[in-house]
Every structure is written in C-alpha cells, then in structure tokens.
Amino acid sequence: MNSWPETQFRLIESLANPDDASAWKHSEDCYHSTIYRLTRSRGRHPDEALDVVQEVLLAVHPQAMH
C-alpha cells in the first residue's frame, strides 16, 4: 500500500457538522479507495471489500450513506 490520503485537518473539522454534505462527500471520495484497497490486501473478495467500506463509512457518519 503506497498511497494513503493526507489527513486534512480542515476537512475533519468540517465533519463535525453532519449537515455539511460537501465535506462528507469529499471525505468519502478521499477514503473510499483507501479502505477498499486495504481490505482487498487482507484477502477479502471485491464484494466483501465494498461491504467493509460501507460499514466503515456508516460507523463514521450514519447519514453519509442515505
């Protein structure tokens, strides 16, 4: 795994507002592929890896996937 997203503290601060759809979309765009790649590198099948991505994103922000 060579490419990890750089933590953006301003983005993290924005995520404190659950209604900031732009921040949540940016966060999902930034971390989706990283979570997926990490999960696949641990031997999960593609469908399972997508389930893990969804579970992680839901754990961070339950409204993000609605």
Short mmCIF file of N, CA, C and O in Angstrom, two decimals:
data_model
loop_
_atom_site.label_atom_id
_atom_site.label_comp_id
_atom_site.label_asym_id
_atom_site.label_seq_id
_atom_site.Cartn_x
_atom_site.Cartn_y
_atom_site.Cartn_z
N MET A 1 0.86 -1.17 0.00
CA MET A 1 0.00 0.00 0.00
C MET A 1 0.90 1.22 0.00
O MET A 1 1.51 1.56 0.99
N ASN A 2 0.99 1.88 -1.11
CA ASN A 2 1.89 3.01 -1.25
C ASN A 2 1.23 4.36 -1.05
O ASN A 2 1.89 5.33 -0.73
N SER A 3 -0.05 4.45 -1.27
CA SER A 3 -0.70 5.74 -1.33
C SER A 3 -1.79 5.87 -0.28
O SER A 3 -2.84 5.24 -0.38
N TRP A 4 -1.52 6.66 0.74
CA TRP A 4 -2.51 6.96 1.77
C TRP A 4 -2.91 8.41 1.63
O TRP A 4 -2.06 9.26 1.37
N PRO A 5 -4.18 8.72 1.83
CA PRO A 5 -4.57 10.14 1.74
C PRO A 5 -3.95 10.92 2.89
O PRO A 5 -3.79 10.40 3.99
N GLU A 6 -3.56 12.13 2.59
CA GLU A 6 -3.02 13.01 3.63
C GLU A 6 -4.18 13.51 4.49
O GLU A 6 -5.21 13.92 3.97
N THR A 7 -4.00 13.44 5.79
CA THR A 7 -5.05 13.92 6.69
C THR A 7 -5.23 15.42 6.53
O THR A 7 -4.27 16.18 6.58
N GLN A 8 -6.46 15.81 6.31
CA GLN A 8 -6.78 17.22 6.12
C GLN A 8 -7.56 17.68 7.35
O GLN A 8 -8.74 17.38 7.50
N PHE A 9 -6.88 18.39 8.23
CA PHE A 9 -7.49 18.78 9.49
C PHE A 9 -8.70 19.69 9.28
O PHE A 9 -9.68 19.61 10.02
N ARG A 10 -8.67 20.51 8.27
CA ARG A 10 -9.82 21.38 7.98
C ARG A 10 -11.03 20.53 7.61
O ARG A 10 -12.16 20.82 8.00
N LEU A 11 -10.80 19.46 6.85
CA LEU A 11 -11.89 18.55 6.50
C LEU A 11 -12.45 17.89 7.75
O LEU A 11 -13.67 17.81 7.93
N ILE A 12 -11.57 17.43 8.63
CA ILE A 12 -12.02 16.79 9.87
C ILE A 12 -12.86 17.76 10.69
O ILE A 12 -13.91 17.38 11.23
N GLU A 13 -12.45 18.99 10.77
CA GLU A 13 -13.24 19.99 11.49
C GLU A 13 -14.61 20.17 10.84
O GLU A 13 -15.62 20.29 11.53
N SER A 14 -14.66 20.16 9.51
CA SER A 14 -15.93 20.31 8.80
C SER A 14 -16.88 19.15 9.06
O SER A 14 -18.10 19.31 9.04
N LEU A 15 -16.33 17.98 9.31
CA LEU A 15 -17.16 16.80 9.53
C LEU A 15 -17.91 16.85 10.87
O LEU A 15 -18.82 16.06 11.09
N ALA A 16 -17.55 17.80 11.71
CA ALA A 16 -18.29 17.97 12.96
C ALA A 16 -19.73 18.39 12.69
O ALA A 16 -20.61 18.20 13.52
N ASN A 17 -19.96 18.96 11.51
CA ASN A 17 -21.30 19.36 11.11
C ASN A 17 -21.89 18.26 10.22
O ASN A 17 -21.52 18.15 9.05
N PRO A 18 -22.81 17.45 10.76
CA PRO A 18 -23.35 16.35 9.96
C PRO A 18 -24.14 16.81 8.73
O PRO A 18 -24.40 16.02 7.84
N ASP A 19 -24.49 18.08 8.68
CA ASP A 19 -25.24 18.60 7.54
C ASP A 19 -24.35 19.15 6.43
O ASP A 19 -24.85 19.60 5.41
N ASP A 20 -23.04 19.12 6.63
CA ASP A 20 -22.12 19.63 5.62
C ASP A 20 -21.89 18.54 4.57
O ASP A 20 -20.91 17.78 4.61
N ALA A 21 -22.82 18.45 3.63
CA ALA A 21 -22.78 17.39 2.62
C ALA A 21 -21.50 17.43 1.79
O ALA A 21 -20.97 16.38 1.41
N SER A 22 -21.02 18.61 1.51
CA SER A 22 -19.80 18.75 0.72
C SER A 22 -18.60 18.12 1.43
O SER A 22 -17.80 17.40 0.83
N ALA A 23 -18.49 18.37 2.72
CA ALA A 23 -17.38 17.80 3.50
C ALA A 23 -17.48 16.28 3.55
O ALA A 23 -16.48 15.57 3.41
N TRP A 24 -18.70 15.79 3.75
CA TRP A 24 -18.88 14.34 3.83
C TRP A 24 -18.61 13.68 2.48
O TRP A 24 -18.01 12.60 2.42
N LYS A 25 -19.01 14.31 1.40
CA LYS A 25 -18.74 13.77 0.07
C LYS A 25 -17.23 13.75 -0.20
O LYS A 25 -16.68 12.76 -0.70
N HIS A 26 -16.56 14.83 0.16
CA HIS A 26 -15.11 14.90 -0.03
C HIS A 26 -14.41 13.81 0.79
O HIS A 26 -13.48 13.15 0.32
N SER A 27 -14.87 13.61 2.02
CA SER A 27 -14.29 12.58 2.88
C SER A 27 -14.48 11.20 2.27
O SER A 27 -13.55 10.39 2.24
N GLU A 28 -15.68 10.93 1.79
CA GLU A 28 -15.94 9.63 1.16
C GLU A 28 -15.06 9.45 -0.08
O GLU A 28 -14.47 8.39 -0.27
N ASP A 29 -14.95 10.48 -0.90
CA ASP A 29 -14.11 10.41 -2.10
C ASP A 29 -12.66 10.13 -1.73
O ASP A 29 -11.95 9.39 -2.41
N CYS A 30 -12.22 10.73 -0.65
CA CYS A 30 -10.83 10.63 -0.23
C CYS A 30 -10.50 9.25 0.36
O CYS A 30 -9.44 8.69 0.07
N TYR A 31 -11.40 8.69 1.15
CA TYR A 31 -11.07 7.48 1.91
C TYR A 31 -11.65 6.19 1.36
O TYR A 31 -11.20 5.11 1.73
N HIS A 32 -12.64 6.26 0.47
CA HIS A 32 -13.27 5.05 -0.06
C HIS A 32 -12.24 4.11 -0.66
O HIS A 32 -12.17 2.93 -0.31
N SER A 33 -11.43 4.61 -1.58
CA SER A 33 -10.48 3.73 -2.27
C SER A 33 -9.41 3.20 -1.33
O SER A 33 -8.96 2.06 -1.49
N THR A 34 -9.03 3.98 -0.35
CA THR A 34 -8.01 3.53 0.60
C THR A 34 -8.53 2.37 1.45
O THR A 34 -7.84 1.37 1.64
N ILE A 35 -9.74 2.53 1.96
CA ILE A 35 -10.35 1.45 2.76
C ILE A 35 -10.51 0.20 1.90
O ILE A 35 -10.22 -0.92 2.35
N TYR A 36 -10.97 0.40 0.67
CA TYR A 36 -11.17 -0.73 -0.24
C TYR A 36 -9.85 -1.46 -0.49
O TYR A 36 -9.77 -2.68 -0.38
N ARG A 37 -8.80 -0.71 -0.84
CA ARG A 37 -7.50 -1.33 -1.13
C ARG A 37 -6.95 -2.07 0.09
O ARG A 37 -6.42 -3.18 -0.03
N LEU A 38 -7.07 -1.47 1.25
CA LEU A 38 -6.58 -2.12 2.47
C LEU A 38 -7.34 -3.42 2.72
O LEU A 38 -6.73 -4.45 3.04
N THR A 39 -8.64 -3.38 2.54
CA THR A 39 -9.46 -4.57 2.76
C THR A 39 -9.11 -5.66 1.75
O THR A 39 -8.98 -6.84 2.11
N ARG A 40 -8.94 -5.30 0.50
CA ARG A 40 -8.56 -6.27 -0.53
C ARG A 40 -7.18 -6.87 -0.25
O ARG A 40 -6.96 -8.05 -0.47
N SER A 41 -6.27 -6.03 0.27
CA SER A 41 -4.91 -6.53 0.56
C SER A 41 -4.91 -7.54 1.69
O SER A 41 -3.96 -8.29 1.86
N ARG A 42 -6.01 -7.57 2.45
CA ARG A 42 -6.15 -8.53 3.54
C ARG A 42 -6.89 -9.79 3.10
O ARG A 42 -7.29 -10.60 3.91
N GLY A 43 -7.09 -9.92 1.77
CA GLY A 43 -7.64 -11.15 1.23
C GLY A 43 -9.14 -11.18 1.03
O GLY A 43 -9.69 -12.22 0.67
N ARG A 44 -9.82 -10.06 1.24
CA ARG A 44 -11.27 -10.04 1.04
C ARG A 44 -11.60 -10.00 -0.45
O ARG A 44 -10.88 -9.40 -1.23
N HIS A 45 -12.70 -10.62 -0.81
CA HIS A 45 -13.21 -10.56 -2.18
C HIS A 45 -13.75 -9.16 -2.44
O HIS A 45 -14.11 -8.44 -1.50
N PRO A 46 -13.85 -8.75 -3.70
CA PRO A 46 -14.31 -7.39 -4.02
C PRO A 46 -15.65 -7.02 -3.38
O PRO A 46 -15.79 -5.92 -2.83
N ASP A 47 -16.63 -7.91 -3.43
CA ASP A 47 -17.93 -7.59 -2.82
C ASP A 47 -17.83 -7.43 -1.31
O ASP A 47 -18.46 -6.56 -0.72
N GLU A 48 -17.02 -8.28 -0.68
CA GLU A 48 -16.81 -8.16 0.76
C GLU A 48 -16.10 -6.85 1.09
O GLU A 48 -16.43 -6.20 2.09
N ALA A 49 -15.13 -6.49 0.26
CA ALA A 49 -14.40 -5.24 0.50
C ALA A 49 -15.33 -4.04 0.41
O ALA A 49 -15.23 -3.11 1.21
N LEU A 50 -16.25 -4.05 -0.54
CA LEU A 50 -17.21 -2.96 -0.65
C LEU A 50 -18.13 -2.90 0.58
O LEU A 50 -18.48 -1.82 1.05
N ASP A 51 -18.48 -4.07 1.11
CA ASP A 51 -19.28 -4.09 2.34
C ASP A 51 -18.52 -3.47 3.50
O ASP A 51 -19.09 -2.73 4.30
N VAL A 52 -17.23 -3.77 3.58
CA VAL A 52 -16.41 -3.20 4.66
C VAL A 52 -16.33 -1.68 4.51
O VAL A 52 -16.46 -0.96 5.50
N VAL A 53 -16.14 -1.21 3.29
CA VAL A 53 -16.09 0.24 3.05
C VAL A 53 -17.38 0.87 3.56
O VAL A 53 -17.36 1.87 4.29
N GLN A 54 -18.50 0.29 3.20
CA GLN A 54 -19.79 0.84 3.62
C GLN A 54 -19.92 0.82 5.14
O GLN A 54 -20.37 1.80 5.74
N GLU A 55 -19.51 -0.27 5.78
CA GLU A 55 -19.60 -0.36 7.24
C GLU A 55 -18.74 0.71 7.91
O GLU A 55 -19.15 1.31 8.90
N VAL A 56 -17.54 0.92 7.39
CA VAL A 56 -16.65 1.93 7.97
C VAL A 56 -17.26 3.32 7.82
O VAL A 56 -17.31 4.11 8.77
N LEU A 57 -17.73 3.63 6.61
CA LEU A 57 -18.31 4.96 6.38
C LEU A 57 -19.56 5.17 7.23
O LEU A 57 -19.78 6.26 7.76
N LEU A 58 -20.35 4.12 7.40
CA LEU A 58 -21.53 4.23 8.27
C LEU A 58 -21.14 4.44 9.73
O LEU A 58 -21.81 5.16 10.46
N ALA A 59 -20.06 3.79 10.14
CA ALA A 59 -19.61 3.95 11.53
C ALA A 59 -19.14 5.38 11.79
O ALA A 59 -19.32 5.91 12.89
N VAL A 60 -18.55 6.00 10.78
CA VAL A 60 -18.06 7.37 10.93
C VAL A 60 -19.22 8.36 10.88
O VAL A 60 -19.28 9.30 11.65
N HIS A 61 -20.14 8.13 9.96
CA HIS A 61 -21.26 9.06 9.79
C HIS A 61 -22.48 8.31 9.27
O HIS A 61 -22.58 8.08 8.06
N PRO A 62 -23.40 7.90 10.14
CA PRO A 62 -24.54 7.09 9.72
C PRO A 62 -25.37 7.70 8.61
O PRO A 62 -25.92 6.99 7.79
N GLN A 63 -25.48 9.03 8.53
CA GLN A 63 -26.30 9.65 7.50
C GLN A 63 -25.58 9.74 6.15
O GLN A 63 -26.19 10.07 5.15
N ALA A 64 -24.29 9.44 6.12
CA ALA A 64 -23.50 9.63 4.90
C ALA A 64 -23.97 8.74 3.76
O ALA A 64 -23.82 9.09 2.61
N MET A 65 -24.54 7.62 4.05
CA MET A 65 -24.90 6.66 3.01
C MET A 65 -26.38 6.72 2.64
O MET A 65 -26.86 5.91 1.88
N HIS A 66 -27.12 7.67 3.17
CA HIS A 66 -28.56 7.73 2.87
C HIS A 66 -28.83 8.67 1.74
O HIS A 66 -28.17 9.55 1.41
#
